Short mmCIF file of C-alpha atoms in Angstrom, two decimals:
data_model
loop_
_atom_site.label_atom_id
_atom_site.label_comp_id
_atom_site.label_asym_id
_atom_site.label_seq_id
_atom_site.Cartn_x
_atom_site.Cartn_y
_atom_site.Cartn_z
CA MET A 989 104.23 -83.57 -169.95
CA LYS A 990 102.63 -80.74 -171.40
CA SER A 991 103.96 -79.64 -174.65
CA ASP A 992 103.77 -76.10 -175.75
CA LEU A 993 100.47 -76.61 -177.90
CA GLN A 994 98.60 -78.62 -175.29
CA LYS A 995 95.54 -76.33 -173.64
CA ILE A 996 93.90 -79.50 -171.91
CA HIS A 997 94.88 -82.96 -171.22
CA THR A 998 93.25 -85.74 -168.96
CA GLN A 999 94.85 -89.10 -167.74
CA ASN A 1000 92.91 -91.89 -167.05
CA LEU A 1001 90.27 -90.60 -166.08
CA ASP A 1002 86.89 -93.18 -165.89
CA LEU A 1003 83.39 -91.70 -164.82
CA PHE A 1004 80.14 -93.97 -163.17
CA TYR A 1005 77.15 -92.24 -163.21
CA GLY A 1006 75.89 -95.17 -160.26
CA ASP A 1007 76.68 -98.33 -161.00
CA THR A 1008 76.95 -97.76 -164.91
CA GLN A 1009 80.43 -96.65 -166.30
CA ALA A 1010 80.22 -93.55 -168.71
CA LEU A 1011 83.97 -93.00 -169.45
CA LYS A 1012 86.80 -95.47 -169.59
CA ASP A 1013 90.10 -94.72 -168.62
CA VAL A 1014 90.08 -91.61 -170.64
CA SER A 1015 93.71 -90.01 -172.07
CA ILE A 1016 93.98 -86.82 -174.25
CA SER A 1017 95.74 -83.93 -174.54
CA LEU A 1018 93.69 -81.20 -176.45
CA GLU A 1019 95.55 -78.15 -178.98
CA GLU A 1020 95.28 -74.91 -178.40
CA LYS A 1021 93.94 -72.79 -180.40
CA LYS A 1022 92.46 -75.92 -182.32
CA VAL A 1023 88.68 -77.06 -182.93
CA THR A 1024 88.50 -80.65 -181.48
CA ALA A 1025 85.61 -82.72 -182.84
CA PHE A 1026 84.12 -85.71 -181.05
CA ILE A 1027 82.14 -88.00 -182.44
CA GLY A 1028 80.39 -91.08 -181.86
CA PRO A 1029 77.07 -92.89 -181.20
CA SER A 1030 74.43 -92.23 -179.09
CA GLY A 1031 75.32 -92.83 -175.39
CA CYS A 1032 79.33 -93.01 -176.12
CA GLY A 1033 80.37 -90.48 -173.55
CA LYS A 1034 81.68 -87.87 -175.89
CA SER A 1035 79.16 -85.03 -173.62
CA THR A 1036 79.52 -86.96 -170.71
CA PHE A 1037 83.84 -86.37 -171.34
CA LEU A 1038 83.27 -82.56 -172.47
CA LYS A 1039 81.30 -81.83 -169.31
CA THR A 1040 83.95 -83.00 -167.16
CA LEU A 1041 86.10 -80.60 -168.66
CA ASN A 1042 84.41 -77.24 -166.58
CA ARG A 1043 83.03 -79.81 -164.15
CA MET A 1044 79.43 -79.56 -165.47
CA ASN A 1045 79.31 -83.04 -164.13
CA ASP A 1046 79.49 -82.13 -160.45
CA LEU A 1047 75.91 -81.32 -160.61
CA VAL A 1048 74.68 -84.56 -161.07
CA ASP A 1049 73.95 -87.16 -158.76
CA ASN A 1050 75.83 -89.98 -157.94
CA VAL A 1051 78.33 -88.96 -160.69
CA LYS A 1052 81.58 -90.84 -159.32
CA ILE A 1053 84.86 -89.19 -161.45
CA SER A 1054 88.49 -90.75 -160.69
CA GLY A 1055 91.27 -89.60 -162.55
CA LYS A 1056 92.52 -86.23 -163.75
CA VAL A 1057 92.17 -83.28 -165.90
CA PHE A 1058 94.18 -80.42 -166.21
CA LEU A 1059 93.83 -76.92 -167.52
CA ASP A 1060 97.24 -76.24 -168.99
CA ASN A 1061 99.00 -77.66 -165.77
CA LEU A 1062 96.29 -77.21 -163.20
CA ASN A 1063 94.36 -80.20 -162.15
CA ILE A 1064 90.84 -78.60 -162.12
CA TYR A 1065 89.36 -81.42 -160.19
CA GLU A 1066 92.15 -80.55 -156.97
CA LYS A 1067 91.06 -76.98 -155.39
CA TYR A 1068 90.27 -75.15 -158.16
CA ASP A 1069 87.62 -72.17 -157.94
CA ILE A 1070 84.53 -73.01 -159.88
CA VAL A 1071 83.30 -69.72 -160.68
CA GLU A 1072 87.23 -69.09 -162.49
CA LEU A 1073 87.17 -72.16 -164.44
CA ARG A 1074 83.75 -71.57 -165.83
CA LYS A 1075 85.05 -68.36 -166.82
CA ARG A 1076 88.30 -69.82 -168.35
CA VAL A 1077 86.28 -72.24 -169.97
CA GLY A 1078 82.47 -72.00 -171.42
CA MET A 1079 79.92 -74.10 -172.91
CA VAL A 1080 77.55 -73.83 -175.46
CA PHE A 1081 74.71 -76.01 -175.70
CA GLN A 1082 72.05 -78.00 -177.92
CA LYS A 1083 69.30 -75.56 -177.57
CA PRO A 1084 70.14 -71.89 -177.59
CA ASN A 1085 69.39 -70.75 -173.95
CA PRO A 1086 68.98 -66.59 -174.16
CA PHE A 1087 68.22 -65.37 -170.65
CA PRO A 1088 63.97 -64.08 -170.83
CA MET A 1089 65.63 -60.20 -170.76
CA SER A 1090 67.57 -58.25 -173.56
CA ILE A 1091 70.25 -58.90 -175.74
CA TYR A 1092 72.49 -56.42 -174.07
CA ASP A 1093 71.42 -57.66 -170.30
CA ASN A 1094 72.14 -60.90 -171.66
CA ILE A 1095 75.74 -60.11 -173.13
CA ALA A 1096 76.43 -57.51 -169.21
CA TYR A 1097 75.11 -60.79 -167.30
CA GLY A 1098 78.33 -62.60 -167.22
CA PRO A 1099 80.38 -59.36 -166.74
CA ARG A 1100 78.36 -57.89 -164.94
CA VAL A 1101 79.22 -61.38 -162.33
CA HIS A 1102 82.61 -60.63 -162.49
CA GLY A 1103 82.10 -57.07 -160.97
CA ILE A 1104 82.44 -55.13 -163.37
CA LYS A 1105 80.36 -51.60 -163.06
CA SER A 1106 81.57 -49.17 -165.56
CA LYS A 1107 78.57 -48.57 -168.48
CA SER A 1108 81.16 -47.47 -171.23
CA ILE A 1109 83.11 -51.19 -170.24
CA LEU A 1110 79.64 -53.20 -170.09
CA ASN A 1111 79.04 -51.23 -173.74
CA GLU A 1112 82.42 -52.19 -175.31
CA ILE A 1113 82.21 -55.76 -174.09
CA VAL A 1114 78.54 -56.20 -175.33
CA GLU A 1115 79.61 -54.51 -178.71
CA LYS A 1116 82.91 -56.30 -179.49
CA SER A 1117 81.45 -59.62 -177.93
CA LEU A 1118 78.64 -59.35 -180.46
CA LYS A 1119 80.39 -58.70 -183.23
CA ASN A 1120 82.92 -61.71 -182.46
CA ALA A 1121 80.28 -63.83 -182.84
CA ALA A 1122 78.62 -62.31 -185.91
CA LEU A 1123 75.51 -61.59 -184.59
CA TRP A 1124 76.17 -57.36 -184.40
CA ASP A 1125 75.74 -55.78 -187.31
CA GLU A 1126 71.50 -57.92 -187.43
CA VAL A 1127 70.89 -56.66 -183.58
CA LYS A 1128 72.75 -53.25 -183.30
CA ASP A 1129 69.30 -51.20 -183.64
CA ARG A 1130 67.66 -53.43 -181.06
CA LEU A 1131 69.92 -54.10 -178.10
CA LYS A 1132 67.17 -53.03 -175.55
CA GLN A 1133 64.44 -55.40 -177.19
CA ASN A 1134 64.16 -58.95 -175.35
CA ALA A 1135 66.27 -62.13 -176.72
CA LEU A 1136 63.77 -64.33 -177.00
CA GLY A 1137 62.78 -62.72 -180.33
CA LEU A 1138 65.24 -63.46 -182.00
CA SER A 1139 65.52 -66.63 -184.21
CA GLY A 1140 67.25 -69.90 -183.41
CA GLY A 1141 70.53 -69.00 -185.13
CA GLN A 1142 70.48 -65.92 -183.67
CA GLN A 1143 69.63 -67.00 -180.21
CA GLN A 1144 72.60 -69.31 -181.08
CA ARG A 1145 75.44 -67.23 -181.82
CA LEU A 1146 73.86 -64.45 -178.84
CA CYS A 1147 74.64 -67.57 -176.98
CA ILE A 1148 78.41 -67.62 -177.88
CA ALA A 1149 78.83 -64.34 -177.74
CA ARG A 1150 77.45 -64.13 -174.04
CA VAL A 1151 80.47 -66.95 -173.37
CA LEU A 1152 83.16 -64.76 -175.43
CA ALA A 1153 81.58 -61.77 -172.85
CA VAL A 1154 83.82 -63.25 -170.87
CA GLU A 1155 86.43 -63.86 -172.18
CA PRO A 1156 87.30 -66.98 -171.88
CA GLU A 1157 89.66 -69.44 -173.34
CA VAL A 1158 88.42 -72.45 -173.88
CA VAL A 1159 85.13 -72.90 -175.41
CA LEU A 1160 82.61 -76.09 -175.21
CA MET A 1161 79.75 -76.89 -178.03
CA ASP A 1162 77.80 -79.45 -177.24
CA GLU A 1163 76.56 -79.76 -180.57
CA PRO A 1164 75.69 -76.07 -181.06
CA THR A 1165 73.51 -76.60 -184.53
CA SER A 1166 71.12 -79.65 -184.09
CA ALA A 1167 68.29 -77.64 -183.23
CA LEU A 1168 69.00 -75.14 -186.17
CA ASP A 1169 67.84 -74.88 -189.86
CA PRO A 1170 71.54 -76.03 -192.22
CA LEU A 1171 71.55 -71.95 -193.59
CA SER A 1172 71.80 -70.88 -190.03
CA THR A 1173 74.31 -74.03 -188.92
CA LEU A 1174 76.29 -72.73 -191.49
CA LYS A 1175 77.02 -69.75 -189.79
CA ILE A 1176 78.16 -71.02 -187.03
CA GLU A 1177 80.21 -73.28 -188.47
CA ASP A 1178 81.78 -69.75 -189.76
CA LEU A 1179 82.08 -68.66 -186.81
CA ILE A 1180 83.75 -71.45 -185.14
CA ASN A 1181 86.39 -71.23 -187.85
CA GLU A 1182 87.09 -67.45 -187.00
CA LEU A 1183 86.76 -67.84 -183.25
CA LYS A 1184 89.69 -71.09 -183.55
CA LYS A 1185 92.07 -68.15 -184.08
CA ASN A 1186 92.04 -66.53 -180.68
CA TYR A 1187 89.92 -69.49 -178.66
CA THR A 1188 90.33 -73.71 -177.93
CA ILE A 1189 86.93 -75.20 -178.71
CA ILE A 1190 86.35 -78.30 -178.42
CA ILE A 1191 83.07 -79.52 -179.99
CA VAL A 1192 80.39 -82.53 -179.55
CA THR A 1193 78.23 -83.40 -182.94
CA HIS A 1194 76.13 -85.87 -183.65
CA ASN A 1195 76.78 -84.64 -187.66
CA MET A 1196 79.65 -86.43 -188.71
CA GLN A 1197 80.13 -84.22 -191.68
CA GLN A 1198 80.10 -81.60 -189.50
CA ALA A 1199 82.76 -82.26 -187.65
CA GLY A 1200 84.49 -83.14 -191.05
CA ARG A 1201 84.52 -78.96 -192.07
CA ILE A 1202 84.80 -77.50 -189.58
CA SER A 1203 87.24 -79.53 -186.95
CA ASP A 1204 91.08 -80.01 -187.05
CA LYS A 1205 91.53 -82.83 -184.88
CA THR A 1206 88.68 -85.10 -184.08
CA ALA A 1207 87.97 -88.00 -181.39
CA PHE A 1208 86.39 -90.84 -182.03
CA PHE A 1209 84.34 -92.15 -179.10
CA LEU A 1210 82.87 -95.29 -178.47
CA LEU A 1211 81.79 -97.72 -175.47
CA GLY A 1212 83.16 -94.58 -173.00
CA GLU A 1213 86.38 -95.00 -174.61
CA ILE A 1214 87.98 -93.33 -177.18
CA VAL A 1215 88.71 -95.30 -180.05
CA GLU A 1216 90.68 -93.38 -182.70
CA TYR A 1217 92.32 -89.45 -181.93
CA GLY A 1218 93.88 -87.28 -184.21
CA SER A 1219 93.94 -85.01 -187.95
CA THR A 1220 90.43 -84.64 -189.12
CA ASP A 1221 92.31 -85.95 -192.52
CA LYS A 1222 93.30 -88.61 -191.09
CA ILE A 1223 90.27 -89.72 -189.43
CA PHE A 1224 88.57 -89.07 -192.50
CA SER A 1225 90.40 -90.72 -194.71
CA VAL A 1226 92.79 -93.31 -193.38
CA PRO A 1227 91.27 -94.05 -190.02
CA GLU A 1228 93.14 -97.16 -188.73
CA ASP A 1229 90.72 -98.72 -186.30
CA LYS A 1230 88.01 -100.95 -188.37
CA ARG A 1231 85.37 -99.02 -185.79
CA THR A 1232 86.01 -95.75 -187.08
CA GLU A 1233 85.78 -96.96 -190.12
CA ASP A 1234 82.27 -98.65 -189.93
CA TYR A 1235 81.11 -95.15 -188.42
CA ILE A 1236 82.20 -92.97 -190.57
CA THR A 1237 81.24 -94.33 -193.42
CA GLY A 1238 77.20 -95.12 -191.75
CA ARG A 1239 77.75 -99.15 -191.13
CA PHE A 1240 77.46 -99.20 -187.70
CA GLY A 1241 75.81 -101.38 -185.83
CA MET B 1208 77.54 -65.49 -198.10
CA THR B 1209 78.67 -68.96 -196.09
CA ARG B 1210 80.97 -71.41 -196.27
CA ASN B 1211 84.05 -69.50 -196.16
CA TYR B 1212 86.66 -72.11 -195.33
CA PHE B 1213 85.43 -74.31 -198.72
CA GLU B 1214 85.34 -71.01 -200.65
CA LYS B 1215 89.12 -70.77 -199.22
CA GLU B 1216 90.57 -74.43 -199.63
CA LEU B 1217 88.88 -73.49 -203.70
CA GLU B 1218 90.32 -71.01 -204.50
CA GLN B 1219 93.66 -72.42 -202.56
CA LEU B 1220 93.10 -75.33 -205.33
CA HIS B 1221 92.86 -73.41 -208.21
CA ILE B 1222 96.39 -71.19 -207.01
CA GLU B 1223 97.75 -75.13 -206.61
CA MET B 1224 96.52 -75.59 -210.25
CA ILE B 1225 97.36 -72.83 -212.43
CA LYS B 1226 100.68 -73.38 -210.31
CA MET B 1227 101.15 -76.79 -211.74
CA GLY B 1228 99.91 -75.55 -215.18
CA SER B 1229 103.04 -72.74 -215.84
CA LEU B 1230 105.17 -75.73 -214.57
CA VAL B 1231 104.40 -78.35 -217.33
CA GLU B 1232 103.74 -75.05 -219.79
CA GLU B 1233 107.54 -74.02 -218.86
CA SER B 1234 108.87 -77.63 -219.76
CA ILE B 1235 107.23 -77.92 -222.73
CA GLU B 1236 108.75 -74.48 -223.83
CA ASN B 1237 112.37 -75.82 -222.24
CA THR B 1238 112.27 -78.96 -223.47
CA ILE B 1239 111.87 -77.92 -227.08
CA GLN B 1240 114.08 -74.92 -226.81
CA ALA B 1241 116.71 -77.80 -226.05
CA LEU B 1242 116.01 -80.07 -228.39
CA LYS B 1243 116.54 -77.03 -231.49
CA LYS B 1244 119.35 -75.39 -229.66
CA GLN B 1245 121.15 -79.16 -228.68
CA ASP B 1246 121.36 -77.54 -225.15
CA ILE B 1247 122.17 -80.22 -222.82
CA ASP B 1248 121.80 -78.02 -219.43
CA LEU B 1249 118.39 -77.02 -220.61
CA ALA B 1250 117.74 -80.65 -221.23
CA TRP B 1251 118.66 -81.98 -217.53
CA ASP B 1252 117.07 -78.80 -216.28
CA VAL B 1253 113.50 -80.09 -217.70
CA PHE B 1254 114.39 -83.74 -216.54
CA LYS B 1255 115.27 -82.95 -213.33
CA ASN B 1256 111.85 -80.25 -213.22
CA ASP B 1257 110.11 -83.45 -213.67
CA ASP B 1258 109.86 -84.52 -209.68
CA VAL B 1259 108.36 -81.06 -208.97
CA ILE B 1260 105.24 -82.09 -211.38
CA ASP B 1261 104.77 -84.68 -209.93
CA GLU B 1262 104.84 -83.34 -206.72
CA TYR B 1263 101.90 -81.51 -207.53
CA GLU B 1264 100.10 -83.55 -208.49
CA GLN B 1265 100.71 -84.79 -204.84
CA ARG B 1266 99.63 -82.19 -203.31
CA ILE B 1267 96.55 -81.47 -205.13
CA GLU B 1268 95.49 -85.16 -205.20
CA LYS B 1269 95.52 -85.15 -201.54
CA HIS B 1270 94.32 -81.66 -201.09
CA CYS B 1271 91.02 -82.88 -203.68
CA LEU B 1272 90.63 -85.61 -201.90
CA ASN B 1273 90.48 -84.12 -198.48
CA LEU B 1274 87.90 -81.88 -199.59
CA ILE B 1275 85.86 -84.46 -200.74
CA ALA B 1276 86.01 -86.33 -197.15
CA ARG B 1277 85.26 -83.35 -195.56
CA GLN B 1278 83.04 -80.77 -197.48
CA GLN B 1279 80.57 -82.89 -198.98
CA PRO B 1280 81.34 -80.69 -202.78
CA LEU B 1281 77.92 -81.14 -204.53
CA ALA B 1282 76.96 -79.59 -207.85
CA ASN B 1283 79.49 -77.35 -209.42
CA ASP B 1284 81.64 -77.55 -206.39
CA LEU B 1285 81.66 -81.61 -207.03
CA ARG B 1286 82.65 -80.98 -210.65
CA THR B 1287 85.78 -78.65 -210.03
CA ILE B 1288 86.85 -81.17 -207.80
CA SER B 1289 86.59 -84.30 -210.00
CA THR B 1290 87.75 -82.30 -212.92
CA ALA B 1291 90.74 -81.21 -211.25
CA LEU B 1292 91.58 -84.70 -210.31
CA LYS B 1293 91.61 -85.48 -214.03
CA ILE B 1294 93.12 -83.49 -215.49
CA ILE B 1295 96.48 -83.39 -212.98
CA THR B 1296 96.51 -87.16 -214.51
CA ASP B 1297 97.25 -85.39 -218.14
CA MET B 1298 98.95 -82.67 -216.68
CA GLU B 1299 101.82 -85.27 -215.27
CA ARG B 1300 101.83 -87.15 -218.49
CA ILE B 1301 102.90 -84.00 -220.56
CA GLY B 1302 105.08 -82.57 -217.68
CA ASP B 1303 106.71 -87.24 -218.25
CA HIS B 1304 106.58 -86.92 -221.94
CA SER B 1305 109.35 -83.19 -221.76
CA ALA B 1306 111.65 -84.96 -220.00
CA ASP B 1307 111.39 -88.25 -221.90
CA ILE B 1308 112.12 -85.85 -225.05
CA ALA B 1309 114.85 -84.51 -222.64
CA GLU B 1310 116.41 -87.26 -221.85
CA ILE B 1311 116.57 -88.44 -225.76
CA THR B 1312 118.15 -84.77 -226.35
CA ILE B 1313 121.02 -85.91 -223.94
CA ARG B 1314 121.04 -89.10 -226.05
CA MET B 1315 121.93 -87.21 -229.13
CA ALA B 1316 124.23 -84.79 -227.61
CA ASN B 1317 127.28 -85.12 -229.27
CA GLU B 1318 125.02 -86.20 -232.81
CA LYS B 1319 124.78 -83.67 -236.07
CA TYR B 1320 121.04 -84.09 -236.44
CA ILE B 1321 120.39 -86.35 -239.43
CA LYS B 1322 117.71 -83.63 -241.46
CA PRO B 1323 117.11 -79.60 -240.31
CA LEU B 1324 114.77 -79.69 -237.36
CA ILE B 1325 111.37 -77.82 -239.74
CA ASP B 1326 108.39 -80.06 -239.42
CA VAL B 1327 109.86 -81.21 -235.50
CA PRO B 1328 109.61 -77.48 -233.65
CA LYS B 1329 106.52 -77.10 -235.89
CA MET B 1330 104.51 -79.60 -234.47
CA ALA B 1331 106.49 -78.94 -230.88
CA ASP B 1332 104.41 -75.03 -231.11
CA LEU B 1333 101.40 -76.32 -232.32
CA ALA B 1334 101.54 -79.22 -229.27
CA LYS B 1335 102.85 -76.81 -226.75
CA GLN B 1336 99.74 -73.84 -227.94
CA MET B 1337 97.03 -77.03 -227.08
CA VAL B 1338 98.37 -77.80 -224.05
CA ASN B 1339 98.91 -73.74 -223.00
CA ARG B 1340 95.48 -72.94 -224.49
CA SER B 1341 93.80 -76.18 -222.24
CA ILE B 1342 94.67 -75.18 -219.14
CA ASP B 1343 94.19 -71.38 -219.54
CA ALA B 1344 90.17 -72.82 -220.48
CA TYR B 1345 90.39 -74.23 -217.58
CA ILE B 1346 91.86 -71.21 -215.24
CA LYS B 1347 88.79 -68.97 -217.08
CA GLN B 1348 86.56 -72.04 -217.36
CA ASP B 1349 86.49 -70.79 -221.16
CA LEU B 1350 84.23 -73.42 -222.93
CA GLU B 1351 84.53 -71.87 -226.18
CA LEU B 1352 88.54 -72.48 -226.23
CA ALA B 1353 88.51 -75.63 -224.87
CA LYS B 1354 86.49 -76.61 -227.76
CA LYS B 1355 89.50 -75.21 -229.61
CA VAL B 1356 91.53 -77.25 -228.21
CA CYS B 1357 89.93 -80.06 -229.21
CA ALA B 1358 89.02 -79.50 -232.77
CA SER B 1359 93.26 -78.61 -233.56
CA ASP B 1360 94.02 -82.09 -232.55
CA ASP B 1361 93.93 -83.39 -236.03
CA GLU B 1362 96.28 -81.11 -237.60
CA VAL B 1363 98.85 -82.49 -234.79
CA ASP B 1364 97.93 -85.62 -235.57
CA ASP B 1365 98.95 -84.82 -239.39
CA LEU B 1366 101.99 -83.43 -238.40
CA PHE B 1367 102.66 -86.56 -236.86
CA PHE B 1368 102.47 -88.92 -239.71
CA LYS B 1369 104.33 -86.46 -242.35
CA ILE B 1370 107.32 -86.45 -239.92
CA VAL B 1371 107.46 -90.37 -239.44
CA LEU B 1372 106.68 -90.65 -243.66
CA GLU B 1373 109.85 -88.50 -243.79
CA LEU B 1374 111.88 -90.67 -241.35
CA ILE B 1375 110.79 -93.64 -243.10
CA ASN B 1376 112.25 -92.24 -246.63
CA ILE B 1377 115.13 -91.10 -244.87
CA VAL B 1378 116.17 -94.30 -243.34
CA LYS B 1379 115.02 -95.93 -246.51
CA SER B 1380 117.72 -94.31 -248.37
CA ASP B 1381 120.61 -94.26 -245.41
CA VAL B 1382 120.14 -96.64 -242.82
CA SER B 1383 123.21 -95.77 -240.84
CA ALA B 1384 120.59 -92.85 -240.18
CA ILE B 1385 118.53 -95.67 -238.01
CA GLU B 1386 119.10 -94.71 -234.76
CA GLN B 1387 117.94 -91.12 -234.83
CA ALA B 1388 115.62 -91.70 -237.29
CA ILE B 1389 114.05 -94.31 -234.40
CA ASN B 1390 114.92 -91.27 -231.59
CA PHE B 1391 112.61 -88.96 -233.64
CA MET B 1392 109.86 -91.24 -234.20
CA PHE B 1393 109.66 -91.07 -230.36
CA ILE B 1394 109.77 -87.26 -229.68
CA ALA B 1395 106.96 -86.93 -232.70
CA LYS B 1396 105.03 -89.61 -230.80
CA TYR B 1397 105.56 -88.17 -227.66
CA LEU B 1398 104.31 -84.27 -228.52
CA GLU B 1399 101.60 -86.54 -230.59
CA ARG B 1400 100.47 -88.03 -226.80
CA MET B 1401 101.30 -84.53 -225.52
CA ALA B 1402 98.10 -83.24 -227.60
CA ASP B 1403 96.01 -86.20 -226.79
CA HIS B 1404 96.62 -84.95 -222.93
CA ALA B 1405 95.62 -81.53 -223.91
CA THR B 1406 92.65 -82.26 -225.44
CA ASN B 1407 91.57 -84.44 -222.61
CA ILE B 1408 91.92 -81.82 -220.65
CA ALA B 1409 89.42 -79.71 -222.66
CA GLU B 1410 87.49 -82.41 -222.47
CA TRP B 1411 87.66 -82.10 -219.02
CA VAL B 1412 86.57 -78.24 -218.97
CA VAL B 1413 83.89 -79.05 -220.82
CA TYR B 1414 82.56 -81.45 -218.85
CA ASN B 1415 83.16 -79.09 -215.26
CA VAL B 1416 81.41 -76.11 -217.35
CA THR B 1417 78.22 -77.75 -218.82
CA GLY B 1418 77.97 -80.95 -216.89
CA GLU B 1419 78.38 -83.24 -220.29
CA HIS B 1420 81.55 -85.69 -220.46
CA GLU B 1421 82.31 -86.05 -224.62
CA HIS B 1422 84.84 -86.85 -226.36
CA LEU B 1423 85.21 -83.98 -229.12
CA THR B 1424 88.06 -85.04 -231.44
CA ARG B 1425 87.52 -85.41 -234.84
CA TYR B 1426 89.34 -87.86 -236.29
CA TYR B 1427 88.07 -86.28 -240.00
CA HIS B 1428 90.36 -89.02 -241.47
CA LYS B 1429 90.31 -92.07 -239.31
CA ASP B 1430 89.26 -94.84 -241.65
CA ASP B 1431 91.61 -93.83 -243.89
CA ARG B 1432 94.84 -93.79 -241.28
CA ILE B 1433 93.91 -97.22 -239.95
CA ARG B 1434 94.01 -98.23 -243.58
CA ASN B 1435 97.02 -96.16 -245.02
CA PRO B 1436 98.77 -93.98 -242.66
CA PHE B 1437 101.10 -92.11 -244.16
CA ILE B 1438 99.45 -91.13 -247.25
CA ASP B 1439 99.51 -87.50 -247.48
CA LYS B 1440 96.49 -85.43 -246.79
#
């Protein structure tokens, strides 16, 4: 059943890399215009799960997926145009990966791929995306310069702007601040808080405190399963499962 | 500036504290008016409104715990949140004592008071002023005002013993006054406790500003008091 608040939901999702089961029977409903954080130790399946949400795992050899993933009410693993899917569900990675081209062209790349040629429309998109990613003021005078000359934190905001340029509905973030210094990290966190007004955000983070600071809901993954999923207030103050408690209080292993 | 969300949450906490503070101030004001004028409706209002103050305490407590769990407050932020957590308990107790006094007012509704109320309202005004000032000091983070509150606690204590002595003398000459005398003694004690809670709040304000938590009441006559509490100073 799809509730009004639900943007993505999965049903009994299993995923194997060869013989190794990476996800076990994952059923979860992710809310629209909220920030959902996935936490858990390395190898727990949280990044793998994130990647199933825009079919990034299709590119991995030997991967076998069963179960269902719905975006709104459509199963994205059935008759779904992958280009269209990735336009609606964008992704930001751990390390900033700007294209080796100008700041402007980085942002205009996606809209051009989707057929926008008008210079004035592209200008608008570039400005709006950079503003939404809280980067415009820092780069507006050097849009033609190579994006690789930006600092790490700026590059990551550029990557976020690049995702926003194609007007996605969902933004997936795979440890978007783990390669950044503390101040750039806090800037990205503020940005995420702004973005959730218009986008559904799903973020994987190793930094548990970060999940606490920015997310509305948190899911704790362990050995390919979701152990506990609920409001971040609850998960961080009165978790129900002993394993969640052990993980968030650092008494794990 | 970074940490916009956390800043907003701290502002929200501040607003909740101001609201709870003004509810507590209002409850003292009303309970004293009700006692003086034997206004039973007003006394009932105070009695019922105590639940609202209790709800505020719970809400603020939850808010503070969530901020600690989720936002890693440090330095001044940590002191602000822990100060809020501590002083809501004092504010809640002050509200309780207002309700306690209201309850006695209701119980004495149809009785003529054994004596004209002079020192009790005086003590109430002092206690109320201490509470108002302590909450004000918290809101403005005003160190000097907080210290003033602590310094005035002795005055309230002196009045308390004065009232008790007076009540003892009334009962000595008229045993039938004992019921009311006991009630007034309770009222005096509640007012004295309110002043103590105001002092606690002020001490936490000092901690919030300076990082040092000390006991700042003076107890000039402490030794004398224990030996003979009712000697007029």
